[in-house]
C-alpha positions as MATLAB code, in Angstrom:
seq = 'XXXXXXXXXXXXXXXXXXXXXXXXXXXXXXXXXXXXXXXXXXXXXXXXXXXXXXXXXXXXXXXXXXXXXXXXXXXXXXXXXXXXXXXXXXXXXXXXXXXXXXXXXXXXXXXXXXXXXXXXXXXXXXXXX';
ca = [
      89.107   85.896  109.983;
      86.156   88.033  108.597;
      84.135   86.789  105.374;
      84.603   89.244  102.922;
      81.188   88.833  101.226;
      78.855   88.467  104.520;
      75.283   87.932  104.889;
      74.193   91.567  105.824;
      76.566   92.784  102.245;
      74.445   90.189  100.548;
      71.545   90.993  102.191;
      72.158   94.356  101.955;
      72.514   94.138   97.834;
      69.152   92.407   97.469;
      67.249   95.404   99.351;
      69.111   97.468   97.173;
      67.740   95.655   93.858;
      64.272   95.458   95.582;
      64.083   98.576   96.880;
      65.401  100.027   92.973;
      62.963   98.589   91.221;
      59.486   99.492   94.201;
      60.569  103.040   94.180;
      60.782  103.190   90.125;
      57.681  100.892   89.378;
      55.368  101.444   92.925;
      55.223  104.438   93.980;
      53.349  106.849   92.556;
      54.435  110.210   94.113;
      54.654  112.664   91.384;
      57.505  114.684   93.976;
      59.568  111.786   93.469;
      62.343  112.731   91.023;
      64.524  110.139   89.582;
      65.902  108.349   93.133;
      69.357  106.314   92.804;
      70.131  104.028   95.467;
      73.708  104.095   96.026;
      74.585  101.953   98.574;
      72.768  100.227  101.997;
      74.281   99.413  105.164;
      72.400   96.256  107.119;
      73.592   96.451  110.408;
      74.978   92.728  111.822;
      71.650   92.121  113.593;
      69.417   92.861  110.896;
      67.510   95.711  113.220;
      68.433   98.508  110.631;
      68.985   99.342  106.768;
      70.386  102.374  105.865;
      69.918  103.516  102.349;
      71.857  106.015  100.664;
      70.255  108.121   97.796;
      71.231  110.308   95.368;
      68.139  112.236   93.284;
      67.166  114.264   89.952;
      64.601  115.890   90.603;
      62.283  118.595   89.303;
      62.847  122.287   87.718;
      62.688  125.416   89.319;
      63.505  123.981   92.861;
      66.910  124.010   94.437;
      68.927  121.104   95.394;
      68.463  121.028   98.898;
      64.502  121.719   98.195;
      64.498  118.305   96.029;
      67.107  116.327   98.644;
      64.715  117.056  101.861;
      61.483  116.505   99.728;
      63.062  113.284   98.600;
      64.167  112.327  102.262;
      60.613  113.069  103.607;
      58.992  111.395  101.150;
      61.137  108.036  101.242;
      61.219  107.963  105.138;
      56.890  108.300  105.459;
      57.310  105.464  102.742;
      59.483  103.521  104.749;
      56.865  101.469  106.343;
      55.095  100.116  103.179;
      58.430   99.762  101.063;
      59.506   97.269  104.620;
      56.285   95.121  104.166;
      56.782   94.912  100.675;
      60.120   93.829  101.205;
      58.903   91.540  104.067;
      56.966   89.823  100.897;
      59.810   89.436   98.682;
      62.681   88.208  101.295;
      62.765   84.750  102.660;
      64.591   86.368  105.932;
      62.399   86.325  109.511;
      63.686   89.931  110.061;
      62.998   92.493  107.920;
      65.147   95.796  109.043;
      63.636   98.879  109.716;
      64.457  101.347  106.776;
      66.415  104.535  107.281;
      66.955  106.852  104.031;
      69.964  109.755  103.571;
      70.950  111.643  100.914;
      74.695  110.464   99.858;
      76.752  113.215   99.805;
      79.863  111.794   98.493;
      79.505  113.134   94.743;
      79.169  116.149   96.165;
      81.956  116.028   98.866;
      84.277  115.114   94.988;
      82.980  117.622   93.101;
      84.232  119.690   96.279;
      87.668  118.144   96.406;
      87.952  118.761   92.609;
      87.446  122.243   93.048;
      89.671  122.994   95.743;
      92.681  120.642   93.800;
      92.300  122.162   90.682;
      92.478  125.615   92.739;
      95.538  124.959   95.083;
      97.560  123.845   91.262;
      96.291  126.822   89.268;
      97.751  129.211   92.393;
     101.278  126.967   92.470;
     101.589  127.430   88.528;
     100.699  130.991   88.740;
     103.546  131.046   92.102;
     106.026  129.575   89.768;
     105.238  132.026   86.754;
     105.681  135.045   88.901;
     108.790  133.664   90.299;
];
């Protein structure tokens, strides 16, 4: 039977907090608009961290302007926010880190729409009938 808290969750949660608090404090990119990590994946042999983001970023750009800029700019990071981790952890492996923009608020926001839509067109079907 499966743990239900396992080491790469709990691993996982501490390169979360670590990773929070390098990107807010550390780096020094003024691109960098306010970065939430959302969630990281550790996969079971520790090769590979993948860190969902969601980001704030600067006016007058689009969305998907600040979401690549952010993913670029994380990903070239990648390799000094690792060593600093390396640091930090008392684990021999430190996994390589992979950054993507979490699309699930989005993917609601979406859902919401298209909910809200399909009811407004039933109560307008049962008005008219």
């Amino acid at each position: 039977m499966p743990k239900d808290y396992s080491r790469t969750s709990r691993l996982g949660e501490q390169i979360q907090r670590d990773l929070a608090q390098m990107i807010q404090f550390e780096m020094k990119d003024p691109r960098l608009g306010m970065v939430t990590l959302n969630q990281v994946k550790v996969a079971k042999d520790l090769g590979y961290a993948d860190i969902y983001f969601t980001v704030m970023g600067a006016k007058g750009e689009t969305d998907e302007q600040i979401r690549e800029q952010t993913e670029s700019i994380l990903n070239d990071a990648a390799g000094y926010l690792r060593s600093e981790l390396a640091r930090s952890m008392t684990t021999r492996i430190t996994p390589q880190l992979r950054f993507h923009y979490d699309e699930t608020l989005e993917r609601g926001h979406h859902l919401t729409g298209l909910i809200k839509q399909a009811r407004q067109s039933d109560s307008d079907q049962s008005e008219q009938d």
